[in-house]
Amino acid sequence: MTTTLLRTAGELHARVPAGRRAVAMTMGALHEGHATLIRTARELAGPDGEVVVTVFVNPLQFGAGEDLDRYPRTLEADLKLAEQAGADVVFAPSVEEVYPGGEPQVRIGAGPMGERLEGATRPGHFDGMLTVVGKLLHLTRPDVALFGQKDAQQLALVRRMVRDLNFGIEIVGVPTVREEDGLALSSRNRYLSPGERRTALALSQALFAGRDRHAAQEALRARARAT
């Protein structure tokens, strides 16, 4: 399979898949977590369907002082990974293609859900994320769109947006893929120093410990009930 690189929505709309179109949305710098999204999309689209991977670094979801300018952009490597994972198309539009009138005055608001957790420390982040996801769903016109469960709040908001605004698209969450030490795969992991990486692992280790303790307690309760 050869993956086709497209830059405009017109090029993408000219393609008419025989089956379902499944879209995996990314900001590029693809890794094995993204490859899992693409392979799952391939399964859902079927042999007659089409898998589209979007690669777009969305300026609206980066706040002041965040890493928009240095966010990794590795399109050539992304194309190779997408092809190996089974993508038919990589759709990598320019900022002008996604926002033809410049920065949009009308945006999708995340509402109260977007003001909690990550949204409490990154004002406007989820408004920018939903705006670009909404636009990319219109531009790619999929039957199903896939997002990683790693970004749980994002996934919850996308599902709510699709339901509240009647997009008529199936949203599928794909389980988190982790590195050998347990750290969730992320394009930004390359920023971490060895010390920061050890600190980052504390969260997943605590969560796994809590999960294991809960499972052990439930097993003890079940044993007690049985006796």
PDB file of C-alpha atoms in Angstrom:
ATOM      1  CA  MET A   1       0.000   0.000   0.000  1.00  0.00           C
ATOM      2  CA  THR A   2       1.235   3.477  -0.883  1.00  0.00           C
ATOM      3  CA  THR A   3       0.014   6.334   1.286  1.00  0.00           C
ATOM      4  CA  THR A   4      -0.983   9.489  -0.572  1.00  0.00           C
ATOM      5  CA  LEU A   5      -0.124  12.919   0.838  1.00  0.00           C
ATOM      6  CA  LEU A   6      -2.892  15.487   0.321  1.00  0.00           C
ATOM      7  CA  ARG A   7      -2.783  19.163   1.240  1.00  0.00           C
ATOM      8  CA  THR A   8      -6.281  20.433   0.428  1.00  0.00           C
ATOM      9  CA  ALA A   9      -9.817  19.426   1.285  1.00  0.00           C
ATOM     10  CA  GLY A  10     -10.681  19.560  -2.423  1.00  0.00           C
ATOM     11  CA  GLU A  11      -8.156  16.813  -3.137  1.00  0.00           C
ATOM     12  CA  LEU A  12      -9.601  14.705  -0.348  1.00  0.00           C
ATOM     13  CA  HIS A  13     -13.213  15.285  -1.425  1.00  0.00           C
ATOM     14  CA  ALA A  14     -12.346  14.093  -4.933  1.00  0.00           C
ATOM     15  CA  ARG A  15     -11.706  10.639  -3.481  1.00  0.00           C
ATOM     16  CA  VAL A  16     -14.817   8.498  -3.060  1.00  0.00           C
ATOM     17  CA  PRO A  17     -14.140   5.423  -0.921  1.00  0.00           C
ATOM     18  CA  ALA A  18     -16.156   2.312  -1.648  1.00  0.00           C
ATOM     19  CA  GLY A  19     -16.640   1.701   2.066  1.00  0.00           C
ATOM     20  CA  ARG A  20     -16.365   3.627   5.322  1.00  0.00           C
ATOM     21  CA  ARG A  21     -13.888   6.448   5.827  1.00  0.00           C
ATOM     22  CA  ALA A  22     -12.078   6.300   9.168  1.00  0.00           C
ATOM     23  CA  VAL A  23     -10.030   9.272  10.339  1.00  0.00           C
ATOM     24  CA  ALA A  24      -7.243   9.287  12.922  1.00  0.00           C
ATOM     25  CA  MET A  25      -6.536  12.854  14.038  1.00  0.00           C
ATOM     26  CA  THR A  26      -2.974  13.784  15.026  1.00  0.00           C
ATOM     27  CA  MET A  27      -0.627  16.731  15.325  1.00  0.00           C
ATOM     28  CA  GLY A  28       2.139  14.704  13.698  1.00  0.00           C
ATOM     29  CA  ALA A  29       5.403  13.462  15.232  1.00  0.00           C
ATOM     30  CA  LEU A  30       3.810  10.033  14.991  1.00  0.00           C
ATOM     31  CA  HIS A  31       4.776   7.149  17.272  1.00  0.00           C
ATOM     32  CA  GLU A  32       3.484   3.668  18.119  1.00  0.00           C
ATOM     33  CA  GLY A  33       0.446   5.120  19.876  1.00  0.00           C
ATOM     34  CA  HIS A  34      -0.590   6.780  16.628  1.00  0.00           C
ATOM     35  CA  ALA A  35       0.207   3.587  14.730  1.00  0.00           C
ATOM     36  CA  THR A  36      -2.269   1.781  16.982  1.00  0.00           C
ATOM     37  CA  LEU A  37      -4.904   4.398  16.105  1.00  0.00           C
ATOM     38  CA  ILE A  38      -4.230   3.846  12.403  1.00  0.00           C
ATOM     39  CA  ARG A  39      -4.327   0.056  12.632  1.00  0.00           C
ATOM     40  CA  THR A  40      -7.626   0.257  14.526  1.00  0.00           C
ATOM     41  CA  ALA A  41      -8.954   2.632  11.877  1.00  0.00           C
ATOM     42  CA  ARG A  42      -7.945   0.123   9.207  1.00  0.00           C
ATOM     43  CA  GLU A  43      -9.937  -2.590  10.963  1.00  0.00           C
ATOM     44  CA  LEU A  44     -13.001  -0.355  11.262  1.00  0.00           C
ATOM     45  CA  ALA A  45     -12.821   0.883   7.674  1.00  0.00           C
ATOM     46  CA  GLY A  46     -12.445  -2.619   6.261  1.00  0.00           C
ATOM     47  CA  PRO A  47     -10.704  -3.594   3.039  1.00  0.00           C
ATOM     48  CA  ASP A  48     -12.982  -1.417   0.894  1.00  0.00           C
ATOM     49  CA  GLY A  49     -12.887   1.611   3.150  1.00  0.00           C
ATOM     50  CA  GLU A  50     -10.369   4.415   3.475  1.00  0.00           C
ATOM     51  CA  VAL A  51      -8.121   5.437   6.362  1.00  0.00           C
ATOM     52  CA  VAL A  52      -7.180   9.101   6.580  1.00  0.00           C
ATOM     53  CA  VAL A  53      -4.587  10.411   9.036  1.00  0.00           C
ATOM     54  CA  THR A  54      -4.711  14.139   9.674  1.00  0.00           C
ATOM     55  CA  VAL A  55      -1.450  15.898  10.521  1.00  0.00           C
ATOM     56  CA  PHE A  56      -2.048  19.459  11.686  1.00  0.00           C
ATOM     57  CA  VAL A  57      -0.424  21.467  14.465  1.00  0.00           C
ATOM     58  CA  ASN A  58      -3.330  23.624  15.559  1.00  0.00           C
ATOM     59  CA  PRO A  59      -2.273  27.101  16.712  1.00  0.00           C
ATOM     60  CA  LEU A  60      -5.595  27.729  18.476  1.00  0.00           C
ATOM     61  CA  GLN A  61      -4.944  25.211  21.231  1.00  0.00           C
ATOM     62  CA  PHE A  62      -1.533  26.566  22.236  1.00  0.00           C
ATOM     63  CA  GLY A  63      -1.505  29.230  24.918  1.00  0.00           C
ATOM     64  CA  ALA A  64       1.003  32.001  25.478  1.00  0.00           C
ATOM     65  CA  GLY A  65       4.438  30.588  26.291  1.00  0.00           C
ATOM     66  CA  GLU A  66       3.561  27.072  25.122  1.00  0.00           C
ATOM     67  CA  ASP A  67       5.513  25.074  22.546  1.00  0.00           C
ATOM     68  CA  LEU A  68       3.800  25.924  19.232  1.00  0.00           C
ATOM     69  CA  ASP A  69       7.007  26.996  17.488  1.00  0.00           C
ATOM     70  CA  ARG A  70       9.102  24.070  18.703  1.00  0.00           C
ATOM     71  CA  TYR A  71       6.428  21.367  18.539  1.00  0.00           C
ATOM     72  CA  PRO A  72       8.066  18.523  16.555  1.00  0.00           C
ATOM     73  CA  ARG A  73       7.199  18.468  12.861  1.00  0.00           C
ATOM     74  CA  THR A  74       8.356  15.259  11.169  1.00  0.00           C
ATOM     75  CA  LEU A  75       6.133  14.857   8.104  1.00  0.00           C
ATOM     76  CA  GLU A  76       8.466  12.602   6.115  1.00  0.00           C
ATOM     77  CA  ALA A  77       8.783  10.150   9.001  1.00  0.00           C
ATOM     78  CA  ASP A  78       5.038  10.462   9.663  1.00  0.00           C
ATOM     79  CA  LEU A  79       4.279   9.373   6.095  1.00  0.00           C
ATOM     80  CA  LYS A  80       6.416   6.261   6.496  1.00  0.00           C
ATOM     81  CA  LEU A  81       4.801   5.274   9.793  1.00  0.00           C
ATOM     82  CA  ALA A  82       1.296   5.935   8.457  1.00  0.00           C
ATOM     83  CA  GLU A  83       1.992   3.781   5.416  1.00  0.00           C
ATOM     84  CA  GLN A  84       3.363   0.920   7.509  1.00  0.00           C
ATOM     85  CA  ALA A  85       0.296   1.060   9.771  1.00  0.00           C
ATOM     86  CA  GLY A  86      -2.151   0.899   6.865  1.00  0.00           C
ATOM     87  CA  ALA A  87      -3.215   4.478   6.071  1.00  0.00           C
ATOM     88  CA  ASP A  88      -4.457   5.339   2.601  1.00  0.00           C
ATOM     89  CA  VAL A  89      -4.088   9.106   2.969  1.00  0.00           C
ATOM     90  CA  VAL A  90      -2.187  11.582   5.100  1.00  0.00           C
ATOM     91  CA  PHE A  91      -4.064  14.876   5.056  1.00  0.00           C
ATOM     92  CA  ALA A  92      -1.613  17.612   6.076  1.00  0.00           C
ATOM     93  CA  PRO A  93      -3.298  20.949   5.384  1.00  0.00           C
ATOM     94  CA  SER A  94      -1.702  24.349   5.867  1.00  0.00           C
ATOM     95  CA  VAL A  95      -2.972  26.800   8.469  1.00  0.00           C
ATOM     96  CA  GLU A  96      -4.481  28.801   5.596  1.00  0.00           C
ATOM     97  CA  GLU A  97      -6.400  25.729   4.393  1.00  0.00           C
ATOM     98  CA  VAL A  98      -7.924  25.103   7.815  1.00  0.00           C
ATOM     99  CA  TYR A  99      -8.448  28.787   8.704  1.00  0.00           C
ATOM    100  CA  PRO A 100      -8.891  30.514   5.317  1.00  0.00           C
ATOM    101  CA  GLY A 101     -10.112  33.779   6.843  1.00  0.00           C
ATOM    102  CA  GLY A 102      -7.343  33.942   9.408  1.00  0.00           C
ATOM    103  CA  GLU A 103      -7.925  33.279  13.084  1.00  0.00           C
ATOM    104  CA  PRO A 104     -11.634  32.375  13.367  1.00  0.00           C
ATOM    105  CA  GLN A 105     -13.970  34.747  15.142  1.00  0.00           C
ATOM    106  CA  VAL A 106     -16.557  31.999  15.652  1.00  0.00           C
ATOM    107  CA  ARG A 107     -15.328  29.042  17.669  1.00  0.00           C
ATOM    108  CA  ILE A 108     -16.733  25.982  19.425  1.00  0.00           C
ATOM    109  CA  GLY A 109     -16.847  26.476  23.182  1.00  0.00           C
ATOM    110  CA  ALA A 110     -16.053  23.604  25.504  1.00  0.00           C
ATOM    111  CA  GLY A 111     -18.394  24.909  28.215  1.00  0.00           C
ATOM    112  CA  PRO A 112     -18.092  23.834  31.857  1.00  0.00           C
ATOM    113  CA  MET A 113     -16.375  20.555  30.939  1.00  0.00           C
ATOM    114  CA  GLY A 114     -13.517  22.523  29.415  1.00  0.00           C
ATOM    115  CA  GLU A 115     -12.898  24.581  32.539  1.00  0.00           C
ATOM    116  CA  ARG A 116     -11.992  21.630  34.762  1.00  0.00           C
ATOM    117  CA  LEU A 117      -8.830  19.569  35.220  1.00  0.00           C
ATOM    118  CA  GLU A 118      -6.425  20.517  32.406  1.00  0.00           C
ATOM    119  CA  GLY A 119      -8.747  23.293  31.274  1.00  0.00           C
ATOM    120  CA  ALA A 120      -8.418  25.032  34.638  1.00  0.00           C
ATOM    121  CA  THR A 121      -4.728  25.722  33.986  1.00  0.00           C
ATOM    122  CA  ARG A 122      -4.917  26.154  30.199  1.00  0.00           C
ATOM    123  CA  PRO A 123      -7.740  28.665  29.544  1.00  0.00           C
ATOM    124  CA  GLY A 124      -9.112  28.407  26.010  1.00  0.00           C
ATOM    125  CA  HIS A 125      -7.155  25.252  25.179  1.00  0.00           C
ATOM    126  CA  PHE A 126     -10.198  23.039  24.772  1.00  0.00           C
ATOM    127  CA  ASP A 127     -12.111  25.692  22.814  1.00  0.00           C
ATOM    128  CA  GLY A 128      -9.251  25.673  20.307  1.00  0.00           C
ATOM    129  CA  MET A 129      -9.113  21.876  20.284  1.00  0.00           C
ATOM    130  CA  LEU A 130     -12.842  21.464  19.638  1.00  0.00           C
ATOM    131  CA  THR A 131     -12.811  24.159  16.966  1.00  0.00           C
ATOM    132  CA  VAL A 132     -10.117  22.397  14.961  1.00  0.00           C
ATOM    133  CA  VAL A 133     -11.613  18.939  15.506  1.00  0.00           C
ATOM    134  CA  GLY A 134     -14.965  20.265  14.304  1.00  0.00           C
ATOM    135  CA  LYS A 135     -13.344  21.805  11.233  1.00  0.00           C
ATOM    136  CA  LEU A 136     -11.303  18.701  10.434  1.00  0.00           C
ATOM    137  CA  LEU A 137     -14.382  16.500  10.752  1.00  0.00           C
ATOM    138  CA  HIS A 138     -16.115  18.725   8.198  1.00  0.00           C
ATOM    139  CA  LEU A 139     -13.064  18.757   5.923  1.00  0.00           C
ATOM    140  CA  THR A 140     -12.469  14.992   6.026  1.00  0.00           C
ATOM    141  CA  ARG A 141     -16.118  13.847   6.161  1.00  0.00           C
ATOM    142  CA  PRO A 142     -15.521  10.547   7.981  1.00  0.00           C
ATOM    143  CA  ASP A 143     -17.933   7.876   9.114  1.00  0.00           C
ATOM    144  CA  VAL A 144     -15.800   7.203  12.187  1.00  0.00           C
ATOM    145  CA  ALA A 145     -13.045   9.172  13.934  1.00  0.00           C
ATOM    146  CA  LEU A 146     -10.507   7.743  16.357  1.00  0.00           C
ATOM    147  CA  PHE A 147      -8.846   9.398  19.357  1.00  0.00           C
ATOM    148  CA  GLY A 148      -6.507   8.053  22.023  1.00  0.00           C
ATOM    149  CA  GLN A 149      -7.795   7.430  25.529  1.00  0.00           C
ATOM    150  CA  LYS A 150      -4.519   8.943  26.792  1.00  0.00           C
ATOM    151  CA  ASP A 151      -6.124  12.368  26.384  1.00  0.00           C
ATOM    152  CA  ALA A 152      -9.216  11.383  28.344  1.00  0.00           C
ATOM    153  CA  GLN A 153     -10.640  14.873  28.813  1.00  0.00           C
ATOM    154  CA  GLN A 154     -10.202  15.622  25.123  1.00  0.00           C
ATOM    155  CA  LEU A 155     -11.973  12.399  24.169  1.00  0.00           C
ATOM    156  CA  ALA A 156     -14.878  13.162  26.524  1.00  0.00           C
ATOM    157  CA  LEU A 157     -15.250  16.659  25.070  1.00  0.00           C
ATOM    158  CA  VAL A 158     -15.138  15.453  21.463  1.00  0.00           C
ATOM    159  CA  ARG A 159     -17.814  12.881  22.201  1.00  0.00           C
ATOM    160  CA  ARG A 160     -19.964  15.548  23.854  1.00  0.00           C
ATOM    161  CA  MET A 161     -19.489  17.965  20.944  1.00  0.00           C
ATOM    162  CA  VAL A 162     -20.423  15.338  18.357  1.00  0.00           C
ATOM    163  CA  ARG A 163     -23.535  14.443  20.350  1.00  0.00           C
ATOM    164  CA  ASP A 164     -24.610  17.987  21.236  1.00  0.00           C
ATOM    165  CA  LEU A 165     -24.069  19.365  17.717  1.00  0.00           C
ATOM    166  CA  ASN A 166     -25.441  16.329  15.826  1.00  0.00           C
ATOM    167  CA  PHE A 167     -22.329  15.577  13.779  1.00  0.00           C
ATOM    168  CA  GLY A 168     -23.547  12.072  13.008  1.00  0.00           C
ATOM    169  CA  ILE A 169     -20.049  10.602  13.293  1.00  0.00           C
ATOM    170  CA  GLU A 170     -18.980   7.628  15.400  1.00  0.00           C
ATOM    171  CA  ILE A 171     -16.205   8.472  17.861  1.00  0.00           C
ATOM    172  CA  VAL A 172     -13.959   5.598  18.945  1.00  0.00           C
ATOM    173  CA  GLY A 173     -11.507   5.760  21.848  1.00  0.00           C
ATOM    174  CA  VAL A 174      -8.352   3.663  21.507  1.00  0.00           C
ATOM    175  CA  PRO A 175      -6.499   2.403  24.624  1.00  0.00           C
ATOM    176  CA  THR A 176      -3.316   4.149  25.721  1.00  0.00           C
ATOM    177  CA  VAL A 177      -0.040   2.713  24.451  1.00  0.00           C
ATOM    178  CA  ARG A 178       2.845   2.888  26.943  1.00  0.00           C
ATOM    179  CA  GLU A 179       6.596   2.645  26.798  1.00  0.00           C
ATOM    180  CA  GLU A 180       8.353  -0.222  28.567  1.00  0.00           C
ATOM    181  CA  ASP A 181       8.697   1.773  31.787  1.00  0.00           C
ATOM    182  CA  GLY A 182       4.977   2.582  31.854  1.00  0.00           C
ATOM    183  CA  LEU A 183       5.076   6.178  30.577  1.00  0.00           C
ATOM    184  CA  ALA A 184       2.297   6.885  28.091  1.00  0.00           C
ATOM    185  CA  LEU A 185       3.663   7.437  24.590  1.00  0.00           C
ATOM    186  CA  SER A 186       3.586  11.110  23.655  1.00  0.00           C
ATOM    187  CA  SER A 187       5.224  13.265  21.008  1.00  0.00           C
ATOM    188  CA  ARG A 188       6.327  15.588  23.809  1.00  0.00           C
ATOM    189  CA  ASN A 189       8.208  12.888  25.747  1.00  0.00           C
ATOM    190  CA  ARG A 190      11.313  13.884  23.786  1.00  0.00           C
ATOM    191  CA  TYR A 191      11.354  17.123  25.779  1.00  0.00           C
ATOM    192  CA  LEU A 192      11.889  15.324  29.100  1.00  0.00           C
ATOM    193  CA  SER A 193      15.236  15.133  30.841  1.00  0.00           C
ATOM    194  CA  PRO A 194      16.043  11.855  32.657  1.00  0.00           C
ATOM    195  CA  GLY A 195      14.984  13.430  35.948  1.00  0.00           C
ATOM    196  CA  GLU A 196      11.753  14.805  34.517  1.00  0.00           C
ATOM    197  CA  ARG A 197      10.977  11.418  33.035  1.00  0.00           C
ATOM    198  CA  ARG A 198      11.321   9.765  36.441  1.00  0.00           C
ATOM    199  CA  THR A 199       8.983  12.377  37.884  1.00  0.00           C
ATOM    200  CA  ALA A 200       6.494  11.865  35.052  1.00  0.00           C
ATOM    201  CA  LEU A 201       6.366   8.151  35.841  1.00  0.00           C
ATOM    202  CA  ALA A 202       5.112   8.818  39.366  1.00  0.00           C
ATOM    203  CA  LEU A 203       1.558   9.443  38.129  1.00  0.00           C
ATOM    204  CA  SER A 204       1.172   6.219  36.171  1.00  0.00           C
ATOM    205  CA  GLN A 205       2.875   4.229  38.923  1.00  0.00           C
ATOM    206  CA  ALA A 206       0.474   5.654  41.506  1.00  0.00           C
ATOM    207  CA  LEU A 207      -2.524   4.890  39.282  1.00  0.00           C
ATOM    208  CA  PHE A 208      -1.389   1.325  38.664  1.00  0.00           C
ATOM    209  CA  ALA A 209      -0.759   0.838  42.385  1.00  0.00           C
ATOM    210  CA  GLY A 210      -4.250   2.116  43.172  1.00  0.00           C
ATOM    211  CA  ARG A 211      -5.738  -0.176  40.532  1.00  0.00           C
ATOM    212  CA  ASP A 212      -3.909  -3.209  41.906  1.00  0.00           C
ATOM    213  CA  ARG A 213      -4.890  -2.393  45.501  1.00  0.00           C
ATOM    214  CA  HIS A 214      -8.528  -1.980  44.496  1.00  0.00           C
ATOM    215  CA  ALA A 215      -8.465  -5.299  42.631  1.00  0.00           C
ATOM    216  CA  ALA A 216      -6.932  -7.045  45.641  1.00  0.00           C
ATOM    217  CA  GLN A 217      -9.567  -5.600  47.976  1.00  0.00           C
ATOM    218  CA  GLU A 218     -12.348  -6.674  45.645  1.00  0.00           C
ATOM    219  CA  ALA A 219     -10.912 -10.186  45.501  1.00  0.00           C
ATOM    220  CA  LEU A 220     -10.823 -10.356  49.303  1.00  0.00           C
ATOM    221  CA  ARG A 221     -14.443  -9.151  49.536  1.00  0.00           C
ATOM    222  CA  ALA A 222     -15.532 -11.719  46.970  1.00  0.00           C
ATOM    223  CA  ARG A 223     -13.744 -14.470  48.906  1.00  0.00           C
ATOM    224  CA  ALA A 224     -15.368 -13.328  52.152  1.00  0.00           C
ATOM    225  CA  ARG A 225     -18.820 -13.348  50.565  1.00  0.00           C
ATOM    226  CA  ALA A 226     -18.214 -16.840  49.178  1.00  0.00           C
ATOM    227  CA  THR A 227     -17.372 -18.202  52.615  1.00  0.00           C
TER     228      THR A 227
END
